[in-house]
Amino acid sequence: MLLHFYKMNGAGNDFVVVDNRDLSLSLTKDQIEHLCDRHRGVGADGLLAVEPAEDGADFKFRYYNADGGEAEMCGNGARCFGRFTAALMDDTPDRVTFETIAGELAAELVEDDVRIAMSEPKDLKLDTGVHIPGLEGTLRFINTGVPHVVVFVADLPGTEVVRHGAAIRYNKGFAPAGTNANFATVLAPGHIAIRSYERGVEDETLACGTGMVASALMHHLLDGAPSPIKVDVKGGDTLEIGFEKTGESTFTNVTLTGPADFVFEGDIEI
């Protein structure tokens, strides 16, 4: 079968995008993994599929990690999804809504950037009690659409992200679903830098949207940094996390603002 696809990236987090509004595609786990393979396929951190909405939103968002497994959400993917679906609509609106496993989200086009209204974070743990050999720092947890551990470290460039990230991701304390892992450092009040190990990619990525949100909220909880918080990612971009605090450890109106770019489109035999 010849598959038409688009390639997009959000702050270096890259995706294969397919238009499946007619539900004619039924990609297998192996096919998705092949498409995301950087040597034998298109190459991507994950695949986005546009499908028809079921409950009143404009579209349905389906996201698959590079290993072919479906995930609840992806912040950078959601921004790319918003940019892509807005272009599908007749009048190219400033706002698009879409259904995800994590709930209904909205994407707003803000000049060259896209702002995503994220789902409300949950399951906060300021100390998980998990310890990783060779890694100093408290492992904190929050679900920002998908599960995330955040560790603040003194030497971010020198942190062994893949080794420690894999150890966290597969630690029995986060079984059976596992977790993403983020390593962060404070550059200035309200400005942090992070590196992320993503579950499903099983490697460090250039950016992780839900990981940025998790790390920014932890910075607020630990240091009192006000909204918005700037986050530098390995891909070189700086994104912005907005939020409102509604309780001692609860948040609402969480947003993620940053780039979402078309790279190319093409056809591939699958």
XYZ file of N, CA and C in Angstrom:
810
model
N 0.843 -1.194 0.000
C 0.000 0.000 0.000
C 0.877 1.242 0.000
N 0.514 2.226 -0.814
C 1.227 3.501 -0.850
C 0.547 4.458 0.123
N 1.294 4.918 1.097
C 0.756 5.801 2.136
C 1.241 7.224 1.930
N 0.309 8.174 1.872
C 0.687 9.588 1.817
C 0.832 10.086 3.253
N 1.922 10.795 3.518
C 2.205 11.245 4.881
C 2.766 12.666 4.855
N 2.792 13.257 6.030
C 3.409 14.563 6.239
C 4.406 14.414 7.380
N 5.464 15.205 7.329
C 6.449 15.212 8.412
C 6.391 16.579 9.085
N 6.256 16.585 10.420
C 6.216 17.831 11.178
C 7.149 17.715 12.377
N 7.515 18.869 12.930
C 8.281 18.850 14.173
C 7.858 19.986 15.079
N 7.873 19.699 16.371
C 7.585 20.707 17.384
C 8.767 20.807 18.318
N 9.579 21.838 18.148
C 10.779 22.060 18.971
C 11.764 20.901 18.852
N 11.784 20.234 17.690
C 12.713 19.132 17.473
C 12.111 17.762 17.734
N 10.965 17.709 18.395
C 10.214 16.465 18.577
C 9.472 16.223 17.262
N 9.822 15.162 16.523
C 9.303 15.032 15.156
C 8.292 13.899 15.006
N 7.396 14.082 14.016
C 6.252 13.202 13.869
C 5.933 12.935 12.401
N 5.490 11.704 12.130
C 4.808 11.383 10.884
C 3.329 11.667 11.124
N 2.690 12.379 10.198
C 1.266 12.722 10.332
C 0.503 12.115 9.164
N -0.608 11.439 9.452
C -1.446 10.874 8.401
C -2.881 11.368 8.575
N -3.532 11.619 7.456
C -4.920 12.067 7.446
C -5.817 10.839 7.312
N -6.468 10.463 8.394
C -7.327 9.274 8.392
C -8.768 9.647 8.706
N -9.206 10.804 8.186
C -10.576 11.233 8.448
C -11.605 10.294 7.845
N -11.235 9.569 6.785
C -12.179 8.614 6.198
C -12.057 7.226 6.817
N -11.176 7.077 7.822
C -10.965 5.830 8.549
C -10.598 4.664 7.630
N -9.948 4.972 6.522
C -9.530 3.930 5.576
C -8.233 3.259 6.003
N -7.477 3.905 6.913
C -6.204 3.364 7.364
C -6.380 2.567 8.648
N -5.732 1.448 8.708
C -5.703 0.635 9.919
C -4.277 0.129 10.079
N -3.398 1.027 10.497
C -1.977 0.707 10.584
C -1.697 -0.213 11.762
N -0.868 -1.208 11.521
C -0.485 -2.127 12.591
C 0.657 -1.533 13.406
N 0.910 -2.132 14.559
C 2.024 -1.711 15.413
C 3.341 -1.803 14.635
N 3.526 -2.885 13.882
C 4.758 -3.064 13.113
C 4.890 -2.012 12.017
N 3.790 -1.654 11.363
C 3.841 -0.633 10.309
C 4.202 0.733 10.886
N 3.635 1.062 12.038
C 3.952 2.345 12.675
C 5.415 2.375 13.101
N 5.875 1.284 13.671
C 7.276 1.199 14.078
C 8.201 1.346 12.871
N 7.811 0.744 11.740
C 8.601 0.857 10.511
C 8.623 2.306 9.999
N 7.472 2.972 10.009
C 7.407 4.361 9.547
C 8.296 5.272 10.390
N 8.370 4.996 11.689
C 9.156 5.841 12.591
C 10.635 5.475 12.622
N 10.998 4.364 12.001
C 12.394 3.935 11.965
C 13.230 4.935 11.168
N 14.299 5.445 11.764
C 15.088 6.499 11.114
C 16.031 5.959 10.041
N 16.169 4.659 9.944
C 17.032 4.080 8.920
C 16.239 3.443 7.783
N 15.088 2.851 8.110
C 14.328 2.118 7.104
C 12.987 2.739 6.754
N 12.570 3.776 7.490
C 11.283 4.410 7.241
C 11.426 5.910 7.057
N 10.396 6.648 7.431
C 10.437 8.114 7.356
C 11.329 8.652 8.466
N 11.162 8.103 9.665
C 11.916 8.553 10.829
C 11.142 9.557 11.644
N 10.843 9.206 12.904
C 10.087 10.114 13.767
C 10.080 9.595 15.191
N 9.745 10.494 16.125
C 9.544 10.098 17.515
C 8.176 9.462 17.720
N 7.255 9.693 16.773
C 5.916 9.135 16.902
C 5.078 9.429 15.682
N 3.878 8.874 15.659
C 2.951 9.064 14.542
C 1.658 9.683 15.042
N 1.168 10.685 14.311
C -0.106 11.336 14.589
C -1.107 10.954 13.510
N -2.296 10.547 13.916
C -3.359 10.226 12.965
C -4.551 11.133 13.228
N -5.039 11.789 12.170
C -6.216 12.649 12.260
C -7.444 11.802 11.945
N -8.389 11.747 12.881
C -9.612 10.980 12.676
C -10.829 11.852 12.983
N -12.019 11.429 12.549
C -13.212 12.232 12.822
C -13.565 12.213 14.302
N -14.032 13.352 14.802
C -14.406 13.456 16.215
C -15.680 12.667 16.489
N -15.827 12.248 17.737
C -17.005 11.489 18.148
C -17.924 12.276 19.064
N -17.379 13.268 19.768
C -18.170 13.949 20.808
C -18.218 15.472 20.664
N -18.186 15.966 19.434
C -18.421 17.392 19.238
C -17.207 18.252 18.996
N -16.003 17.716 19.150
C -14.804 18.493 18.836
C -14.619 18.548 17.323
N -13.598 19.263 16.884
C -13.345 19.366 15.443
C -12.737 18.078 14.881
N -11.856 17.436 15.647
C -11.154 16.244 15.180
C -10.876 15.315 16.358
N -10.433 14.110 16.034
C -9.947 13.168 17.035
C -8.449 12.988 16.849
N -7.717 13.037 17.942
C -6.256 12.951 17.976
C -5.856 11.538 18.383
N -5.100 10.865 17.518
C -4.530 9.558 17.860
C -3.009 9.693 17.804
N -2.345 9.263 18.859
C -0.894 9.377 18.908
C -0.267 8.031 19.230
N 0.759 7.675 18.453
C 1.476 6.409 18.639
C 2.962 6.709 18.795
N 3.578 6.118 19.821
C 5.020 6.252 20.006
C 5.768 5.517 18.905
N 7.073 5.737 18.854
C 7.892 5.130 17.804
C 7.909 3.607 17.865
N 7.545 3.036 19.020
C 7.491 1.568 19.123
C 6.152 1.012 18.672
N 5.265 1.889 18.183
C 3.968 1.458 17.676
C 2.863 1.425 18.696
N 3.187 1.670 19.957
C 2.175 1.652 21.005
C 1.450 2.986 21.113
N 0.122 2.936 21.312
C -0.650 4.170 21.426
C -0.480 4.786 22.812
N -0.362 6.109 22.865
C -0.220 6.856 24.119
C -1.366 7.838 24.271
N -1.565 8.283 25.513
C -2.692 9.159 25.801
C -2.548 10.540 25.172
N -1.347 11.088 25.212
C -1.155 12.472 24.810
C 0.299 12.719 24.465
N 0.557 13.804 23.750
C 1.909 14.276 23.460
C 1.794 15.775 23.235
N 2.430 16.557 24.100
C 2.278 18.012 24.019
C 2.804 18.603 22.726
N 4.014 18.220 22.325
C 4.559 18.728 21.066
C 3.771 18.198 19.885
N 3.334 16.935 19.985
C 2.498 16.369 18.936
C 1.167 17.085 18.826
N 0.609 17.478 19.952
C -0.671 18.179 19.941
C -0.549 19.544 19.257
N 0.585 20.217 19.454
C 0.772 21.494 18.762
C 0.860 21.275 17.256
N 1.607 20.246 16.842
C 1.691 19.927 15.411
C 0.327 19.525 14.864
N -0.410 18.758 15.658
C -1.748 18.341 15.262
C -2.653 19.554 15.065
N -2.546 20.528 15.971
C -3.344 21.749 15.844
C -3.017 22.527 14.582
N -1.726 22.685 14.290
C -1.306 23.380 13.074
C -1.795 22.635 11.833
N -1.660 21.310 11.841
C -2.042 20.495 10.688
C -3.551 20.540 10.445
N -4.342 20.340 11.494
C -5.791 20.284 11.309
C -6.382 21.648 10.988
N -5.780 22.717 11.494
C -6.263 24.054 11.128
C -6.150 24.272 9.628
N -5.080 23.732 9.033
C -4.870 23.869 7.588
C -5.868 23.041 6.787
N -6.473 22.030 7.419
C -7.469 21.205 6.731
C -8.833 21.897 6.645
N -9.064 22.867 7.524
C -10.378 23.512 7.615
C -10.498 24.643 6.604
N -11.725 24.946 6.227
C -11.988 25.877 5.131
C -11.416 27.272 5.366
N -11.592 27.810 6.570
C -11.210 29.203 6.823
C -9.936 29.347 7.644
N -9.185 28.247 7.849
C -7.976 28.238 8.680
C -8.225 29.019 9.972
N -8.981 28.429 10.879
C -9.359 29.133 12.111
C -8.173 29.360 13.039
N -8.376 30.260 14.003
C -7.337 30.526 14.997
C -7.343 29.490 16.116
N -8.410 28.666 16.185
C -8.544 27.707 17.291
C -9.149 26.410 16.770
N -8.577 25.285 17.190
C -9.057 23.964 16.802
C -9.195 23.118 18.057
N -10.273 22.333 18.155
C -10.455 21.439 19.292
C -10.325 19.994 18.822
N -9.834 19.137 19.719
C -9.719 17.725 19.358
C -9.772 16.838 20.592
N -10.306 15.640 20.348
C -10.455 14.652 21.404
C -9.188 13.815 21.521
N -8.752 13.574 22.751
C -7.632 12.683 23.013
C -8.041 11.714 24.117
N -7.242 10.690 24.333
C -7.499 9.769 25.433
C -7.448 10.512 26.765
N -6.641 11.574 26.837
C -6.487 12.350 28.070
C -7.563 13.419 28.229
N -8.524 13.501 27.288
C -9.579 14.509 27.364
C -9.543 15.440 26.163
N -10.527 16.335 26.073
C -10.578 17.274 24.951
C -9.580 18.406 25.145
N -8.841 18.711 24.087
C -7.856 19.784 24.113
C -8.179 20.813 23.041
N -7.554 21.967 23.161
C -7.721 23.021 22.159
C -6.361 23.570 21.780
N -6.189 23.855 20.497
C -4.959 24.458 19.984
C -5.293 25.832 19.432
N -4.512 26.813 19.823
C -4.699 28.189 19.363
C -3.463 28.623 18.591
N -3.674 29.122 17.372
C -2.557 29.602 16.561
C -2.219 31.024 16.988
N -0.971 31.216 17.441
C -0.504 32.503 17.951
C 0.690 32.923 17.105
N 0.416 33.641 16.009
C 1.448 34.025 15.042
C 2.183 32.772 14.570
N 3.496 32.668 14.805
C 4.244 31.511 14.317
C 4.194 30.329 15.282
N 3.639 30.519 16.462
C 3.586 29.463 17.470
C 2.180 28.878 17.574
N 2.091 27.789 18.307
C 0.807 27.173 18.625
C 0.734 27.006 20.136
N -0.400 27.418 20.710
C -0.611 27.275 22.153
C -1.644 26.176 22.380
N -1.268 25.198 23.182
C -2.154 24.090 23.502
C -2.700 24.267 24.916
N -4.017 24.139 25.055
C -4.636 24.081 26.373
C -4.579 22.631 26.829
N -3.777 22.356 27.821
C -3.486 20.993 28.260
C -4.562 20.481 29.223
N -4.600 19.163 29.412
C -5.471 18.577 30.420
C -4.925 18.907 31.806
N -5.794 18.861 32.816
C -5.369 19.225 34.163
C -4.448 18.143 34.740
N -3.308 18.539 35.293
C -2.371 17.571 35.878
C -2.997 16.833 37.063
N -2.472 15.642 37.342
C -2.997 14.839 38.442
C -1.890 13.941 39.003
N -2.227 13.284 40.098
C -1.362 12.256 40.709
C -0.007 12.798 41.157
N 0.025 14.016 41.658
C 1.285 14.630 42.096
C 1.882 13.893 43.286
N 3.189 13.628 43.205
C 3.965 13.105 44.333
C 5.272 13.878 44.373
N 5.483 14.656 45.425
C 6.702 15.442 45.534
C 7.904 14.587 45.916
N 7.659 13.369 46.354
C 8.737 12.418 46.605
C 8.176 11.017 46.399
N 8.622 10.352 45.344
C 8.117 9.014 45.037
C 8.744 7.946 45.923
N 9.853 8.286 46.576
C 10.553 7.300 47.379
C 11.430 6.368 46.571
N 11.481 6.574 45.247
C 12.303 5.743 44.372
C 13.714 6.322 44.306
N 14.714 5.463 44.382
C 16.117 5.894 44.296
C 16.802 5.138 43.163
N 17.547 5.856 42.338
C 18.266 5.281 41.205
C 19.759 5.333 41.501
N 20.455 4.209 41.498
C 21.902 4.215 41.786
C 22.667 5.161 40.858
N 23.493 6.008 41.437
C 24.306 6.933 40.658
C 23.625 8.237 40.314
N 22.345 8.375 40.675
C 21.600 9.602 40.366
C 21.227 10.308 41.656
N 21.734 11.524 41.820
C 21.399 12.315 42.996
C 20.204 13.206 42.691
N 19.303 13.328 43.636
C 18.122 14.165 43.449
C 16.854 13.385 43.730
N 15.837 14.089 44.177
C 14.549 13.479 44.505
C 13.736 13.237 43.241
N 13.174 12.045 43.115
C 12.318 11.725 41.985
C 10.891 12.146 42.324
N 10.407 13.141 41.598
C 9.058 13.653 41.806
C 8.187 13.224 40.628
N 6.881 13.095 40.850
C 5.997 12.539 39.822
C 4.756 13.403 39.631
N 4.332 13.528 38.372
C 3.057 14.159 38.056
C 2.606 13.666 36.691
N 1.307 13.506 36.530
C 0.743 13.100 35.244
C 0.196 14.347 34.560
N 0.784 14.726 33.428
C 0.361 15.910 32.679
C -0.296 15.504 31.358
N -1.033 14.409 31.418
C -1.622 13.793 30.228
C -1.025 12.425 30.023
N 0.263 12.305 30.346
C 0.988 11.036 30.458
C 1.883 11.137 31.690
N 2.342 10.009 32.240
C 3.123 10.055 33.480
C 4.542 10.598 33.278
N 4.978 11.410 34.239
C 6.315 11.997 34.170
C 6.975 12.025 35.534
N 8.248 11.649 35.549
C 9.123 11.879 36.701
C 9.995 13.086 36.376
N 10.207 13.940 37.358
C 11.090 15.108 37.207
C 12.156 15.042 38.287
N 13.433 15.173 37.876
C 14.559 15.208 38.812
C 15.364 16.475 38.524
N 15.537 17.318 39.523
C 16.396 18.492 39.353
C 17.832 18.089 39.658
N 18.727 18.418 38.716
C 20.117 17.991 38.819
C 21.039 19.214 38.756
N 22.255 19.055 39.313
C 23.220 20.156 39.333
C 23.937 20.301 37.997
N 24.176 19.178 37.318
C 24.944 19.180 36.067
C 24.085 18.568 34.960
N 23.270 19.382 34.323
C 22.375 18.860 33.285
C 23.146 18.328 32.075
N 24.160 19.062 31.540
C 24.888 18.533 30.382
C 25.581 17.205 30.669
N 26.025 17.008 31.902
C 26.745 15.799 32.243
C 25.864 14.645 32.698
N 24.564 14.858 32.760
C 23.647 13.812 33.220
C 23.509 12.712 32.172
N 23.597 11.470 32.613
C 23.448 10.320 31.709
C 21.952 10.056 31.509
N 21.363 10.804 30.591
C 19.911 10.792 30.414
C 19.391 9.418 30.000
N 20.061 8.776 29.060
C 19.567 7.490 28.575
C 19.676 6.417 29.668
N 20.815 6.358 30.338
C 20.999 5.326 31.376
C 20.048 5.534 32.541
N 20.022 6.749 33.078
C 19.150 7.016 34.218
C 17.673 7.043 33.797
N 17.409 7.555 32.603
C 16.034 7.599 32.128
C 15.436 6.214 31.985
N 16.212 5.292 31.423
C 15.732 3.915 31.270
C 15.523 3.261 32.632
N 16.415 3.537 33.575
C 16.282 2.964 34.915
C 15.012 3.456 35.602
N 14.688 4.732 35.397
C 13.459 5.286 35.965
C 12.239 4.721 35.238
N 12.294 4.726 33.912
C 11.159 4.293 33.097
C 10.717 2.869 33.444
N 11.693 1.984 33.710
C 11.377 0.582 33.969
C 11.390 0.210 35.453
N 11.557 1.191 36.332
C 11.575 0.906 37.755
C 10.210 0.356 38.200
N 10.235 -0.651 39.064
C 8.988 -1.293 39.478
C 8.050 -0.326 40.213
N 8.608 0.778 40.714
C 7.774 1.773 41.379
C 6.813 2.470 40.444
N 7.043 2.356 39.128
C 6.171 2.993 38.137
C 5.488 1.961 37.237
N 5.564 0.692 37.638
C 4.918 -0.381 36.877
C 3.393 -0.311 37.084
N 2.591 -0.841 36.161
C 3.035 -1.513 34.935
C 3.219 -0.577 33.738
N 2.680 0.644 33.810
C 2.694 1.529 32.630
C 4.060 2.123 32.355
N 4.909 2.237 33.391
C 6.176 2.936 33.208
C 5.966 4.435 33.216
N 7.032 5.173 33.018
C 6.943 6.628 33.058
C 7.994 7.263 32.160
N 7.752 8.492 31.754
C 8.773 9.309 31.113
C 9.666 9.892 32.201
N 10.872 10.314 31.839
C 11.802 10.851 32.828
C 12.402 12.153 32.319
N 12.385 13.169 33.179
C 12.904 14.493 32.823
C 13.950 14.922 33.838
N 15.044 15.481 33.327
C 16.131 15.982 34.161
C 16.199 17.484 33.931
N 16.107 18.253 35.008
C 15.948 19.699 34.881
C 16.963 20.441 35.729
N 17.215 21.689 35.333
C 18.044 22.578 36.139
C 17.474 23.982 36.023
N 17.624 24.764 37.083
C 17.103 26.136 37.095
C 18.174 27.076 36.551
N 17.851 27.792 35.479
C 18.765 28.777 34.897
C 18.622 30.130 35.574
N 17.387 30.473 35.923
C 17.046 31.715 36.617
C 15.632 31.525 37.131
N 15.176 32.318 38.081
C 13.797 32.169 38.540
C 12.809 32.272 37.360
N 11.992 31.251 37.186
C 11.035 31.252 36.086
C 11.602 30.792 34.760
N 12.814 30.263 34.753
C 13.450 29.814 33.510
C 14.279 28.572 33.810
N 13.881 27.430 33.225
C 14.578 26.178 33.458
C 15.022 25.571 32.125
N 15.914 24.598 32.202
C 16.312 23.796 31.042
C 16.071 22.342 31.399
N 15.652 21.547 30.409
C 15.393 20.140 30.677
C 15.952 19.247 29.570
N 16.172 17.989 29.925
C 16.443 16.920 28.967
C 15.487 15.783 29.308
N 14.972 15.108 28.278
C 13.897 14.137 28.505
C 14.176 12.782 27.871
N 13.845 11.744 28.620
C 13.833 10.368 28.122
C 12.368 9.985 27.969
N 11.979 9.588 26.749
C 10.564 9.325 26.491
C 10.253 7.842 26.418
N 9.273 7.469 27.195
C 8.702 6.120 27.139
C 8.141 5.869 25.741
N 8.399 4.711 25.175
C 7.903 4.402 23.830
C 8.908 4.729 22.754
N 9.650 5.823 22.925
C 10.794 6.113 22.061
C 11.998 5.351 22.589
N 12.052 5.219 23.924
C 13.118 4.523 24.648
C 14.478 5.150 24.376
N 14.478 6.485 24.378
C 15.710 7.223 24.133
C 15.478 8.675 24.539
N 16.557 9.443 24.563
C 16.418 10.883 24.757
C 15.863 11.508 23.483
N 14.954 12.469 23.633
C 14.422 13.208 22.492
C 14.814 14.680 22.614
N 14.680 15.404 21.510
C 15.073 16.814 21.505
C 14.103 17.688 22.288
N 12.891 17.188 22.516
C 11.902 17.943 23.287
C 10.779 17.005 23.684
N 10.092 17.330 24.760
C 8.918 16.577 25.206
C 7.960 17.568 25.839
N 6.811 17.788 25.189
C 5.889 18.832 25.636
C 5.305 18.583 27.008
N 4.777 17.386 27.231
C 4.207 17.084 28.548
C 5.294 17.065 29.618
N 6.534 16.736 29.211
C 7.647 16.787 30.148
C 8.011 18.216 30.528
N 7.898 19.134 29.555
C 8.127 20.551 29.861
C 7.115 21.052 30.888
N 5.847 20.672 30.684
C 4.798 21.090 31.612
C 5.079 20.523 33.002
N 5.393 19.235 33.069
C 5.674 18.605 34.363
C 6.832 19.304 35.077
N 7.896 19.595 34.344
C 9.082 20.216 34.940
C 8.796 21.646 35.381
N 8.040 22.392 34.584
C 7.696 23.771 34.939
C 6.835 23.818 36.194
N 5.870 22.920 36.289
C 5.007 22.902 37.476
C 5.802 22.518 38.720
N 6.746 21.613 38.575
C 7.605 21.264 39.711
C 8.464 22.448 40.130
N 8.959 23.218 39.155
C 9.728 24.425 39.474
C 8.875 25.393 40.278
N 7.627 25.541 39.886
C 6.721 26.420 40.641
C 6.518 25.890 42.061
N 6.240 24.596 42.189
C 5.949 24.032 43.499
C 7.150 24.112 44.438
N 8.348 23.944 43.892
C 9.555 23.928 44.723
C 10.107 25.317 44.993
N 9.997 26.214 44.007
C 10.655 27.519 44.100
C 9.711 28.702 44.034
N 8.422 28.439 43.802
C 7.450 29.528 43.762
C 7.483 30.362 42.507
N 8.112 29.887 41.447
C 8.190 30.656 40.199
C 6.788 30.881 39.632
N 6.457 32.124 39.278
C 5.112 32.400 38.778
C 4.945 32.018 37.309
N 3.703 31.899 36.907
C 3.372 31.680 35.493
C 3.555 32.979 34.716
N 4.059 32.918 33.460
C 4.505 31.726 32.732
C 5.966 31.398 33.039
N 6.318 30.135 32.822
C 7.680 29.666 33.028
C 8.282 29.291 31.683
N 9.510 29.744 31.435
C 10.203 29.419 30.186
C 11.002 28.124 30.357
N 10.996 27.307 29.301
C 11.693 26.018 29.346
C 12.563 25.864 28.106
N 13.871 25.704 28.310
C 14.798 25.417 27.211
C 14.877 23.908 27.014
N 14.852 23.467 25.751
C 14.939 22.032 25.460
C 16.186 21.744 24.638
N 16.546 20.475 24.544
C 17.780 20.086 23.874
C 17.776 20.495 22.400
N 16.594 20.553 21.781
C 16.500 20.947 20.379
C 16.863 22.390 20.116
N 17.025 23.200 21.172
C 17.456 24.579 21.016
C 16.356 25.603 21.169
N 15.098 25.165 21.253
C 13.981 26.106 21.388
C 13.687 26.414 22.854
N 13.047 27.555 23.068
C 12.537 27.922 24.379
C 11.024 28.015 24.282
N 10.328 27.252 25.102
C 8.877 27.242 25.088
C 8.353 27.852 26.378
N 7.052 28.083 26.421
C 6.470 28.782 27.562
C 5.296 27.983 28.123
N 5.318 27.800 29.444
C 4.265 27.078 30.152
C 3.468 28.070 30.992
N 2.172 28.129 30.744
C 1.283 28.970 31.542
C 0.385 28.103 32.410
N -0.079 28.638 33.542
C -0.943 27.858 34.434
C -1.578 28.761 35.471
N -2.632 28.250 36.095
C -3.235 28.871 37.264
C -3.260 27.833 38.369
N -2.854 28.216 39.552
C -2.869 27.306 40.684
C -4.213 27.417 41.386
N -4.873 26.279 41.606
C -6.212 26.290 42.192
C -6.236 25.755 43.620
N -5.173 25.140 44.038
C -5.090 24.596 45.384
C -3.634 24.445 45.755
N -3.375 23.770 46.856
C -1.991 23.617 47.302
C -1.142 22.874 46.275
N -1.776 21.934 45.553
C -1.023 21.159 44.569
C -1.848 20.845 43.321
N -2.819 21.697 43.015
C -3.660 21.486 41.834
C -3.587 22.700 40.912
N -3.748 22.434 39.606
C -3.589 23.477 38.600
C -4.717 23.401 37.572
N -4.993 24.533 36.960
C -5.941 24.590 35.859
C -5.417 25.573 34.818
N -6.085 25.602 33.665
C -5.685 26.494 32.564
C -4.190 26.359 32.244
N -3.736 25.121 32.156
C -2.334 24.848 31.823
C -2.159 24.933 30.308
N -1.179 25.715 29.869
C -0.939 25.883 28.433
C 0.528 25.638 28.101
N 0.752 25.224 26.857
C 2.094 25.004 26.327
C 2.190 25.736 24.997
N 3.105 26.697 24.897
C 3.230 27.523 23.702
C 4.611 27.356 23.093
N 4.640 27.066 21.778
C 5.910 26.899 21.097
C 5.709 26.613 19.627
N 6.796 26.331 18.902
C 6.714 26.145 17.451
C 6.108 24.806 17.054
N 5.522 24.781 15.860
C 5.009 23.554 15.246
C 5.146 23.753 13.745
N 6.042 23.019 13.123
C 6.419 23.309 11.738
C 6.229 22.119 10.806
N 5.783 22.411 9.576
C 5.790 21.421 8.509
C 7.230 21.247 8.023
N 7.628 20.014 7.745
C 8.960 19.736 7.237
C 8.879 19.320 5.763
N 8.105 18.278 5.483
C 7.905 17.847 4.096
C 6.731 16.879 4.041
N 6.288 16.517 2.847
C 5.296 15.473 2.663
C 5.751 14.533 1.579
N 5.191 13.318 1.557
C 5.619 12.354 0.562
C 4.759 11.109 0.591
N 5.205 10.094 -0.122
C 4.521 8.811 -0.182
C 5.532 7.717 0.126
N 5.082 6.688 0.828
C 5.959 5.576 1.178
C 5.190 4.264 1.049
N 5.855 3.242 0.577
C 5.259 1.920 0.464
C 5.330 1.230 1.833
N 4.170 0.734 2.300
C 4.160 0.042 3.596
C 3.543 -1.345 3.428
